Each structure stands twice: as structure tokens, then as C-alpha cells.
Tab-separated table of C-alpha atoms in Angstrom:
chain	number	residue	atom	x	y	z
L	1	MET	CA	10.577	-11.894	-35.809
L	2	ARG	CA	10.055	-9.726	-32.732
L	3	ILE	CA	9.647	-11.640	-29.462
L	4	LEU	CA	8.849	-10.266	-26.033
L	5	HIS	CA	10.224	-12.411	-23.203
L	6	THR	CA	8.645	-12.017	-19.753
L	7	SER	CA	8.226	-14.487	-16.904
L	8	ASP	CA	7.760	-15.057	-13.168
L	9	TRP	CA	4.726	-12.825	-12.743
L	10	HIS	CA	3.758	-14.683	-9.539
L	11	LEU	CA	0.200	-13.383	-9.645
L	12	GLY	CA	-1.206	-13.451	-6.112
L	13	ARG	CA	2.137	-12.848	-4.393
L	14	THR	CA	2.575	-10.579	-1.400
L	15	LEU	CA	5.640	-8.641	-0.244
L	16	HIS	CA	5.900	-8.974	3.538
L	17	LYS	CA	2.085	-9.136	3.706
L	18	VAL	CA	1.588	-6.232	1.270
L	19	ASP	CA	-0.876	-7.270	-1.458
L	20	LEU	CA	0.779	-6.734	-4.854
L	21	HIS	CA	-2.354	-7.282	-6.955
L	22	GLU	CA	-2.731	-3.589	-7.827
L	23	HIS	CA	0.913	-3.320	-8.902
L	24	GLN	CA	0.774	-6.555	-10.897
L	25	ALA	CA	-2.318	-5.307	-12.722
L	26	ALA	CA	-0.502	-2.047	-13.523
L	27	PHE	CA	2.465	-4.002	-14.919
L	28	LEU	CA	0.183	-6.065	-17.162
L	29	ASP	CA	-1.512	-2.901	-18.471
L	30	TRP	CA	1.942	-1.555	-19.302
L	31	LEU	CA	2.902	-4.858	-20.934
L	32	VAL	CA	-0.091	-4.890	-23.290
L	33	ASP	CA	0.679	-1.304	-24.335
L	34	LEU	CA	4.330	-2.259	-24.941
L	35	VAL	CA	3.363	-5.208	-27.145
L	36	ARG	CA	1.281	-2.855	-29.267
L	37	GLU	CA	3.893	-0.091	-29.329
L	38	LYS	CA	6.762	-2.393	-30.328
L	39	THR	CA	4.664	-4.449	-32.781
L	40	VAL	CA	5.574	-7.685	-31.043
L	41	ASP	CA	4.931	-10.894	-32.967
L	42	VAL	CA	5.217	-13.441	-30.146
L	43	VAL	CA	5.040	-13.095	-26.342
L	44	VAL	CA	6.813	-15.919	-24.474
L	45	ILE	CA	6.182	-16.552	-20.752
L	46	PRO	CA	8.313	-19.397	-19.340
L	47	GLY	CA	6.483	-20.168	-16.133
L	48	ASP	CA	5.490	-19.079	-12.640
L	49	VAL	CA	2.541	-17.120	-13.934
L	50	TYR	CA	0.798	-17.759	-10.611
L	51	ASP	CA	2.442	-17.730	-7.196
L	52	ARG	CA	0.761	-20.910	-5.994
L	53	ALA	CA	-0.760	-24.074	-7.373
L	54	VAL	CA	-4.304	-23.060	-6.369
L	55	PRO	CA	-4.470	-19.354	-7.252
L	56	ALA	CA	-6.981	-16.876	-5.910
L	57	VAL	CA	-9.961	-15.983	-8.090
L	58	THR	CA	-8.588	-12.442	-8.480
L	59	SER	CA	-5.355	-13.842	-9.929
L	60	VAL	CA	-7.196	-16.158	-12.334
L	61	THR	CA	-9.343	-13.239	-13.505
L	62	LEU	CA	-6.264	-11.074	-13.978
L	63	LEU	CA	-4.549	-13.693	-16.135
L	64	ASP	CA	-7.694	-14.344	-18.165
L	65	ASP	CA	-8.044	-10.632	-18.861
L	66	VAL	CA	-4.433	-10.046	-19.908
L	67	LEU	CA	-4.334	-13.080	-22.210
L	68	ALA	CA	-7.467	-11.834	-23.969
L	69	ARG	CA	-5.956	-8.363	-24.384
L	70	LEU	CA	-2.637	-9.751	-25.633
L	71	ALA	CA	-4.517	-11.836	-28.202
L	72	ASP	CA	-6.333	-8.693	-29.331
L	73	THR	CA	-2.978	-7.081	-30.188
L	74	GLY	CA	-2.461	-9.750	-32.843
L	75	ALA	CA	0.542	-11.264	-31.061
L	76	THR	CA	0.902	-15.008	-30.526
L	77	VAL	CA	1.279	-15.937	-26.834
L	78	VAL	CA	3.219	-19.036	-25.742
L	79	LEU	CA	3.077	-19.854	-22.036
L	80	THR	CA	4.508	-22.690	-19.944
L	81	SER	CA	4.078	-23.655	-16.293
L	82	GLY	CA	6.673	-23.119	-13.580
L	83	ASN	CA	7.399	-24.752	-10.247
L	84	HIS	CA	4.852	-22.481	-8.510
L	85	ASP	CA	2.087	-23.257	-11.015
L	86	SER	CA	-0.080	-26.350	-11.148
L	87	PRO	CA	0.391	-27.530	-14.753
L	88	GLU	CA	-3.026	-29.202	-14.715
L	89	ARG	CA	-4.854	-26.102	-13.457
L	90	LEU	CA	-2.894	-23.643	-15.584
L	91	GLY	CA	-3.408	-25.811	-18.657
L	92	PHE	CA	-7.114	-26.412	-18.048
L	93	GLY	CA	-9.214	-25.402	-21.047
L	94	ARG	CA	-6.233	-24.918	-23.363
L	95	ALA	CA	-8.115	-26.693	-26.154
L	96	LEU	CA	-10.762	-23.986	-25.914
L	97	MET	CA	-8.335	-21.069	-25.859
L	98	ARG	CA	-8.817	-18.394	-28.449
L	99	ALA	CA	-6.552	-18.310	-31.478
L	100	GLY	CA	-3.050	-17.139	-30.709
L	101	ILE	CA	-2.923	-18.359	-27.080
L	102	HIS	CA	-0.885	-21.529	-26.511
L	103	LEU	CA	-0.480	-23.163	-23.077
L	104	LEU	CA	2.322	-25.753	-23.145
L	105	THR	CA	2.115	-27.170	-19.631
L	106	ASP	CA	2.760	-30.919	-19.919
L	107	VAL	CA	5.426	-33.333	-21.152
L	108	PRO	CA	3.560	-34.439	-24.327
L	109	GLY	CA	3.357	-30.781	-25.330
L	110	ILE	CA	7.158	-30.659	-25.680
L	111	GLU	CA	6.808	-32.477	-28.990
L	112	HIS	CA	4.150	-30.100	-30.313
L	113	PRO	CA	5.805	-26.724	-30.869
L	114	VAL	CA	3.973	-23.603	-31.877
L	115	SER	CA	4.944	-22.682	-35.435
L	116	VAL	CA	5.042	-19.017	-36.450
L	117	GLU	CA	6.135	-17.753	-39.871
L	118	ASP	CA	8.003	-14.564	-40.723
L	119	GLU	CA	9.746	-13.292	-43.849
L	120	HIS	CA	12.723	-15.582	-43.157
L	121	GLY	CA	10.692	-18.769	-42.733
L	122	GLU	CA	9.441	-20.858	-39.840
L	123	VAL	CA	10.167	-20.376	-36.129
L	124	LEU	CA	9.320	-23.239	-33.761
L	125	PHE	CA	8.489	-22.345	-30.161
L	126	PHE	CA	8.984	-25.286	-27.784
L	127	GLY	CA	7.678	-25.151	-24.224
L	128	LEU	CA	9.470	-26.989	-21.425
L	129	PRO	CA	7.316	-26.689	-18.312
L	130	TYR	CA	8.997	-27.091	-14.948
L	131	LEU	CA	10.130	-30.713	-15.005
L	132	GLU	CA	9.807	-32.150	-11.506
L	133	PRO	CA	12.399	-34.965	-11.633
L	134	ASP	CA	10.398	-37.437	-9.536
L	135	ARG	CA	7.548	-37.210	-12.018
L	136	ALA	CA	9.245	-36.368	-15.313
L	137	ARG	CA	11.860	-39.143	-15.057
L	138	THR	CA	9.066	-41.626	-15.756
L	139	GLU	CA	7.166	-39.523	-18.293
L	140	LEU	CA	10.291	-38.808	-20.346
L	141	ALA	CA	11.685	-42.334	-20.312
L	142	ALA	CA	11.411	-44.324	-23.527
L	143	ASP	CA	8.550	-46.833	-23.740
L	144	GLY	CA	9.414	-49.897	-21.679
L	145	ALA	CA	12.631	-48.355	-20.352
L	146	GLU	CA	13.601	-47.770	-16.747
L	147	PRO	CA	12.938	-44.285	-15.325
L	148	LEU	CA	15.654	-41.725	-15.954
L	149	ALA	CA	18.127	-40.747	-13.265
L	150	ARG	CA	16.547	-38.673	-10.492
L	151	SER	CA	18.039	-35.309	-11.444
L	152	HIS	CA	17.224	-32.038	-13.171
L	153	GLU	CA	19.993	-32.711	-15.677
L	154	ALA	CA	18.600	-36.090	-16.758
L	155	VAL	CA	15.026	-34.933	-17.358
L	156	THR	CA	16.089	-31.698	-19.062
L	157	ARG	CA	18.507	-33.528	-21.346
L	158	ALA	CA	15.759	-35.997	-22.316
L	159	ALA	CA	13.293	-33.171	-22.989
L	160	LEU	CA	15.787	-31.352	-25.215
L	161	ASP	CA	16.530	-34.563	-27.105
L	162	ARG	CA	12.851	-34.533	-28.061
L	163	VAL	CA	13.111	-30.859	-29.047
L	164	HIS	CA	16.117	-31.464	-31.319
L	165	GLU	CA	14.506	-34.538	-32.868
L	166	ARG	CA	11.327	-32.626	-33.629
L	167	ALA	CA	13.218	-29.603	-34.962
L	168	ALA	CA	15.205	-31.840	-37.307
L	169	ALA	CA	11.936	-32.660	-39.077
L	170	HIS	CA	11.678	-28.950	-40.014
L	171	PRO	CA	14.876	-28.213	-41.985
L	172	GLY	CA	15.868	-24.575	-41.795
L	173	ALA	CA	13.429	-23.714	-39.027
L	174	ARG	CA	14.749	-21.541	-36.210
L	175	THR	CA	14.062	-22.682	-32.660
L	176	VAL	CA	13.037	-20.873	-29.492
L	177	VAL	CA	12.776	-22.892	-26.270
L	178	LEU	CA	10.926	-21.712	-23.158
L	179	ALA	CA	12.405	-23.467	-20.110
L	180	HIS	CA	11.569	-22.991	-16.448
L	181	THR	CA	14.670	-24.198	-14.638
L	182	PHE	CA	17.753	-23.148	-12.684
L	183	VAL	CA	20.774	-23.143	-15.010
L	184	THR	CA	24.195	-23.515	-13.411
L	185	GLY	CA	25.867	-20.104	-13.369
L	186	GLY	CA	22.652	-18.176	-12.773
L	187	GLN	CA	22.437	-15.817	-9.787
L	188	ALA	CA	19.585	-16.586	-7.397
L	189	SER	CA	17.823	-14.294	-4.897
L	190	ASP	CA	15.964	-14.978	-1.644
L	191	SER	CA	12.521	-15.188	-3.221
L	192	GLU	CA	12.853	-18.236	-5.483
L	193	ARG	CA	11.675	-21.591	-4.218
L	194	ASP	CA	14.445	-24.166	-3.760
L	195	LEU	CA	14.492	-26.807	-6.515
L	196	SER	CA	17.012	-29.178	-4.900
L	197	VAL	CA	16.651	-32.868	-5.701
L	198	GLY	CA	19.326	-35.123	-4.260
L	199	GLY	CA	21.264	-32.049	-3.186
L	200	VAL	CA	21.440	-30.612	-6.736
L	201	ASP	CA	19.213	-27.715	-7.766
L	202	SER	CA	20.502	-26.766	-11.220
L	203	VAL	CA	20.993	-27.953	-14.792
L	204	PRO	CA	24.508	-27.748	-16.296
L	205	ALA	CA	24.582	-24.954	-18.845
L	206	GLY	CA	26.028	-27.164	-21.602
L	207	VAL	CA	22.866	-29.278	-21.688
L	208	LEU	CA	20.916	-26.350	-23.125
L	209	GLY	CA	22.966	-25.539	-26.222
L	210	GLY	CA	21.925	-25.823	-29.860
L	211	ILE	CA	18.931	-23.464	-29.600
L	212	ASP	CA	18.544	-20.184	-31.475
L	213	TYR	CA	17.095	-18.449	-28.397
L	214	LEU	CA	16.580	-19.889	-24.916
L	215	ALA	CA	13.906	-18.000	-22.947
L	216	LEU	CA	14.503	-18.899	-19.308
L	217	GLY	CA	12.243	-18.548	-16.291
L	218	HIS	CA	12.651	-19.138	-12.541
L	219	LEU	CA	15.419	-16.745	-11.428
L	220	HIS	CA	14.127	-13.288	-10.549
L	221	GLY	CA	17.114	-11.229	-11.668
L	222	CYS	CA	17.590	-10.362	-15.351
L	223	GLN	CA	20.780	-12.046	-16.570
L	224	ASP	CA	22.516	-13.118	-19.757
L	225	LEU	CA	23.793	-16.720	-19.737
L	226	THR	CA	24.781	-16.797	-23.398
L	227	ALA	CA	28.477	-17.259	-22.653
L	228	THR	CA	27.935	-20.229	-20.336
L	229	VAL	CA	25.211	-21.940	-22.396
L	230	GLY	CA	26.932	-21.440	-25.752
L	231	ALA	CA	23.794	-20.064	-27.419
L	232	PRO	CA	21.627	-16.966	-26.835
L	233	ALA	CA	20.129	-17.617	-23.378
L	234	TRP	CA	18.534	-15.108	-21.009
L	235	TYR	CA	16.561	-14.909	-17.799
L	236	CYS	CA	14.302	-11.875	-18.107
L	237	GLY	CA	13.629	-11.960	-14.338
L	238	SER	CA	10.455	-11.073	-12.484
L	239	PRO	CA	8.717	-7.777	-13.330
L	240	LEU	CA	8.434	-6.804	-9.639
L	241	ALA	CA	10.726	-7.315	-6.653
L	242	PHE	CA	9.575	-10.003	-4.226
L	243	SER	CA	12.261	-9.676	-1.539
L	244	PHE	CA	14.765	-7.144	-0.240
L	245	SER	CA	17.537	-9.241	-1.809
L	246	GLU	CA	16.185	-7.912	-5.148
L	247	ARG	CA	16.337	-4.250	-4.177
L	248	ARG	CA	19.256	-3.567	-6.559
L	249	HIS	CA	17.721	-5.439	-9.517
L	250	ARG	CA	16.773	-3.550	-12.654
L	251	LYS	CA	13.470	-5.285	-13.315
L	252	SER	CA	12.987	-5.847	-17.030
L	253	VAL	CA	11.332	-7.561	-19.929
L	254	LEU	CA	13.376	-8.507	-22.986
L	255	LEU	CA	12.671	-7.486	-26.551
L	256	VAL	CA	14.281	-10.099	-28.801
L	257	ASP	CA	14.705	-9.655	-32.539
L	258	LEU	CA	15.309	-13.014	-34.225
L	259	GLY	CA	16.661	-12.639	-37.735
L	260	ALA	CA	17.617	-14.937	-40.575
L	261	ARG	CA	20.350	-17.568	-40.477
L	262	ASP	CA	23.729	-16.634	-41.925
L	263	GLU	CA	25.938	-18.840	-44.105
L	264	ASP	CA	27.179	-20.690	-41.002
L	265	GLY	CA	23.613	-21.503	-39.984
L	266	THR	CA	23.598	-19.123	-37.022
L	267	ALA	CA	20.475	-17.032	-36.571
L	268	ALA	CA	20.934	-13.328	-35.872
L	269	VAL	CA	19.684	-12.460	-32.368
L	270	SER	CA	19.589	-9.076	-30.665
L	271	VAL	CA	18.262	-8.526	-27.132
L	272	GLU	CA	17.071	-5.225	-25.660
L	273	ARG	CA	16.290	-4.818	-21.962
L	274	ILE	CA	13.249	-2.656	-21.223
L	275	GLU	CA	12.798	-1.699	-17.574
L	276	THR	CA	9.382	-2.374	-16.056
L	277	PRO	CA	7.443	0.185	-13.981
L	278	ARG	CA	8.511	0.249	-10.315
L	279	PRO	CA	5.621	0.854	-7.892
L	280	ARG	CA	8.007	2.072	-5.189
L	281	ARG	CA	11.664	1.647	-4.308
L	282	LEU	CA	12.898	-1.049	-1.912
L	283	THR	CA	15.432	0.298	0.580
L	284	GLU	CA	17.396	-1.234	3.446
L	285	LEU	CA	18.772	1.209	6.032
L	286	ARG	CA	21.155	0.219	8.807
L	287	GLY	CA	22.132	2.397	11.749
L	288	THR	CA	20.895	3.875	14.984
L	289	LEU	CA	17.276	4.933	15.175
L	290	GLU	CA	18.363	8.571	15.052
L	291	GLU	CA	20.437	7.974	11.916
L	292	ILE	CA	17.597	6.165	10.175
L	293	LEU	CA	14.961	8.758	11.089
L	294	ALA	CA	17.264	11.440	9.671
L	295	GLN	CA	16.871	9.881	6.194
L	296	GLN	CA	13.098	10.285	6.065
L	297	ASP	CA	13.183	12.908	3.311
L	298	ALA	CA	15.157	10.620	0.984
L	299	HIS	CA	13.334	7.351	1.719
L	300	GLY	CA	9.982	8.199	3.305
L	301	ALA	CA	8.044	6.858	0.298
L	302	ASP	CA	10.049	3.610	-0.002
L	303	TRP	CA	9.245	0.097	1.093
L	304	LEU	CA	11.705	-0.083	3.956
L	305	LYS	CA	13.724	-2.634	5.885
L	306	ALA	CA	15.217	-0.985	8.968
L	307	VAL	CA	18.101	-2.596	10.854
L	308	ILE	CA	18.485	-0.817	14.205
L	309	THR	CA	21.930	-0.885	15.838
L	310	ASP	CA	21.393	1.131	19.058
L	311	THR	CA	23.127	-0.511	22.036
L	312	ALA	CA	19.878	-0.306	24.010
L	313	ARG	CA	16.596	-0.997	22.264
L	314	PRO	CA	14.879	2.376	21.731
L	315	ALA	CA	11.519	2.909	23.392
L	316	HIS	CA	8.483	2.877	21.064
L	317	LEU	CA	10.722	1.751	18.210
L	318	GLN	CA	8.022	0.613	15.807
L	319	GLU	CA	5.832	3.654	16.450
L	320	GLN	CA	8.669	6.061	15.679
L	321	LEU	CA	9.676	4.206	12.531
L	322	ARG	CA	6.098	3.858	11.306
L	323	GLU	CA	5.449	7.576	11.726
L	324	ALA	CA	8.465	8.458	9.572
L	325	TYR	CA	8.133	5.553	7.129
L	326	PRO	CA	4.500	4.630	6.394
L	327	HIS	CA	5.650	1.797	4.086
L	328	LEU	CA	7.905	0.130	6.666
L	329	LEU	CA	7.879	-3.640	6.020
L	330	VAL	CA	10.653	-5.132	8.177
L	331	THR	CA	12.355	-4.081	11.402
L	332	GLU	CA	15.380	-5.914	12.771
L	333	TYR	CA	17.253	-5.116	15.977
L	334	GLU	CA	20.989	-5.866	15.824
L	335	PRO	CA	22.683	-3.916	18.637
L	336	GLU	CA	26.195	-2.783	17.743
L	337	GLY	CA	28.895	-4.767	19.502
L	338	ARG	CA	26.617	-7.610	20.591
L	339	THR	CA	26.814	-11.078	19.130
L	340	ALA	CA	23.935	-13.527	19.161
L	341	SER	CA	24.603	-16.767	21.019
L	342	GLU	CA	24.852	-19.878	18.865
L	343	HIS	CA	22.416	-21.986	20.842
L	344	SER	CA	19.173	-21.220	22.632
L	345	PRO	CA	19.455	-21.788	26.393
L	346	VAL	CA	17.854	-24.935	27.791
L	347	VAL	CA	15.297	-24.269	30.542
L	348	ARG	CA	15.304	-26.756	33.431
L	349	ARG	CA	12.461	-27.148	35.904
L	350	GLU	CA	14.752	-26.620	38.923
L	351	GLN	CA	16.127	-23.298	37.648
L	352	ASN	CA	15.446	-20.033	39.431
L	353	PRO	CA	12.867	-18.118	37.335
L	354	LEU	CA	15.016	-14.977	37.523
L	355	GLN	CA	17.931	-16.910	36.037
L	356	VAL	CA	15.694	-18.073	33.192
L	357	MET	CA	14.615	-14.474	32.545
L	358	ASP	CA	18.221	-13.276	32.534
L	359	GLU	CA	19.189	-16.020	30.068
L	360	PHE	CA	16.220	-15.178	27.821
L	361	LEU	CA	17.222	-11.512	27.685
L	362	ALA	CA	20.833	-12.465	26.951
L	363	ALA	CA	19.741	-14.811	24.126
L	364	THR	CA	17.476	-12.122	22.663
L	365	THR	CA	19.895	-9.178	22.795
L	366	GLY	CA	23.228	-10.965	22.556
L	367	ALA	CA	24.554	-9.540	25.863
L	368	ASP	CA	24.132	-10.205	29.566
L	369	PRO	CA	21.492	-8.030	31.279
L	370	THR	CA	22.743	-4.831	32.849
L	371	ALA	CA	22.122	-4.227	36.547
L	372	GLY	CA	19.211	-1.945	35.659
L	373	GLU	CA	17.646	-4.526	33.334
L	374	HIS	CA	18.000	-7.217	35.997
L	375	GLN	CA	16.251	-4.985	38.530
L	376	VAL	CA	13.320	-4.470	36.148
L	377	LEU	CA	13.005	-8.241	35.643
L	378	GLU	CA	13.244	-8.904	39.363
L	379	ARG	CA	10.579	-6.311	40.155
L	380	ALA	CA	8.233	-7.712	37.510
L	381	TYR	CA	8.757	-11.270	38.770
L	382	THR	CA	8.149	-10.275	42.388
L	383	GLN	CA	4.903	-8.513	41.467
L	384	ALA	CA	3.677	-11.451	39.349
L	385	ARG	CA	4.520	-13.922	42.089
L	386	GLY	CA	2.777	-11.783	44.693
L	387	ARG	CA	-0.437	-11.639	42.627
L	388	ARG	CA	-0.328	-15.399	42.102
L	389	GLU	CA	0.120	-16.128	45.815
L	390	ALA	CA	-2.683	-13.700	46.724
L	391	SER	CA	-5.081	-15.517	44.453
């Protein structure tokens, strides 16, 4: 069976206020073509389809369109909700969905896998939506029992107990589990939302064993956790970069071929990474303004983060950068040799206003004002005070 694993689309997301809708639509066009080209049997999407619980109409329309087109390819689509999605809103209307589209967005759905047949028999696709411990610890507790412990490990372990129990009723069936969670050992980036509950944000890898293929969602970098989980387990990552911490990621989807079981009962699994289209490169440049402007030819078309290190802040800094780099997203000023003070100065009513201004400049730049800078502040203060007294 050929499975395409993609997740964390975050439809509706922006990148430092840049609307990514056009680029997300282009990715989904590419994805539908890939499903056709590779004759994919099942597309699995383990969560964070939307970027927020109440998505924009444009994002809802985009998802509706791509699900219809994926269904038209003949592939089965299995989709779960992530921590950014509202499971109720994402799962609305699932009973009316066209054949081949399965939204597994709630706890009861864990016990109702999607069954797909191939030449080697049955494959059961189980969907574990993002399990918010404060809510799932009650939903997953046995009837009449106390709520589970308030942790990601407890609710995930209970959910997988249900998976294994259900799978046992289908002897010989292979199992694929979609899970939106942070597995211990995974590498996070700056753009994922913190999942910490009681100071713990991850699920121990050993909890997730005993599955033929574990399709993970939540972390935005593609990574193989097979060695730590003890069974084939991958994060496919997000198809687009959502922060500069992801600038070195190779954004991918995963093409998974799930074969027959061998004599030991182990299913053959092969995973191929296929890089997704990149709308433009993310680049971070650090140096003086002159050094950064000198790299315009190499990086003028990139989304850019510029870290300026000139000792004195260059005049018209943003204007000069914007002219050379039309896709400039972030500018930071970190003057070489200056260190930022640990604490913001406290302003007292009885302080001399010039002293306050000097302290503000020192806190902002990391160094005491020069004599010239102090003179500029003093002149500005004198003029402002003169105008106030004249009025």
C-alpha cells in the first residue's frame, strides 16, 4: 500500500505579516498532482490543518477544494485535528463527507479506524487527534473510574491501549496511527505552539511502539524517530517554513510503501522524502550594513532577516535595506561590542529628564551615550521644554 504522509499545513498562517495563502494554495496544487503521479492509495494528515481554531473563510474554502480534488484522484484521505485546530469545527459535517474522506477528530473516533484493503490484506488507519490532557484525561478514563493523570503520557498511553485492543480484533491487519503530539527526542523549532502541561510537553517515545507505521504531526522539521520509538515513526514536518529557525529545513512530504508482514510478523516499510516547492528562500544575514548590502546579488530575492552590527546605528537603516531587499521581514540592531543590560532602568519622578533620556539610550543600545549623543538629547529636551513653557 502506498501512503502519502503530510501534516501541519497551518492554512491561514502568516510569516512576519506576509500572507502565505498563495504559497499554501500552490503547495496543495502540487500535492494533488503528486498523489496522481505516484498512484497514492491513502493520504494521511495528522493535524494542524488550520492555523487557528476559527479559520478564515479563505482557508476553509482552500481545504474544502483540496479534499474534493484528493478524493477525485481515487485516494482515501484520513485527517485528524491538531492543537491549532478546533476538533469540533474541523470535524463538522464529517458524516456528510464524500466517500474516501475521513475526519477523525474526537476521542470516540479512536476506536473506529478506517479500513483499507490491498493485495496483502487489511490496513487499519487509526486517528489520534491532539489530546489535550485536561480534557482527554476524563474522556479516556474507564467508565466510573477517576480521571487519568494530568499528562500527555497518560492520555496517549490510554488512547493507544484502545488502538491495540481494537487492532487485536483484526488478526493479521497492519496498523497505521496518525498522532499529533510531541514525542521525546524530536527536534522543535520556534514556530510550534508550546504543549507544556505540568512542566512536561512531550510523550516518551516508548509509549508509541507496536505500530507498523506512526505518522506524526506537530513538529515542523522532517525527522525519523524510528530508532527511539522502536517502530517506523516519522514527522513529515510542515510543507512551508513558518519561522527563521526553519531556514535550514528541507521541507518534505513522505511517500511510505507498506508491504506484507514477514515470518516474524514485521511489516515491510520504506520511506521516501520528497521535497516540497519552496516559494522563496529564508536567509539570515549578520554584519555591518555595508557587508549586508554587498550580498544583494546573492540574496536580493530571499525573505530576509538582517542583524546589523554597526557600532553606531546607520542613518535611514530600514530604507537602505528595503531598497536592496524588497522581501525584508525582520531587522535587528545588535551593535558589535555592546551588551544589553539585564534589567530595564526604573524611572523615578524626581529624576532629571536628561538622566532618564541617557538611561533609555543606554538600555536601548547597550552602551552609555557618547558626548555627541548626549548633546543631541540635551538640545532636543531644551527645545521641547521651551515650547512647553511658551504655551
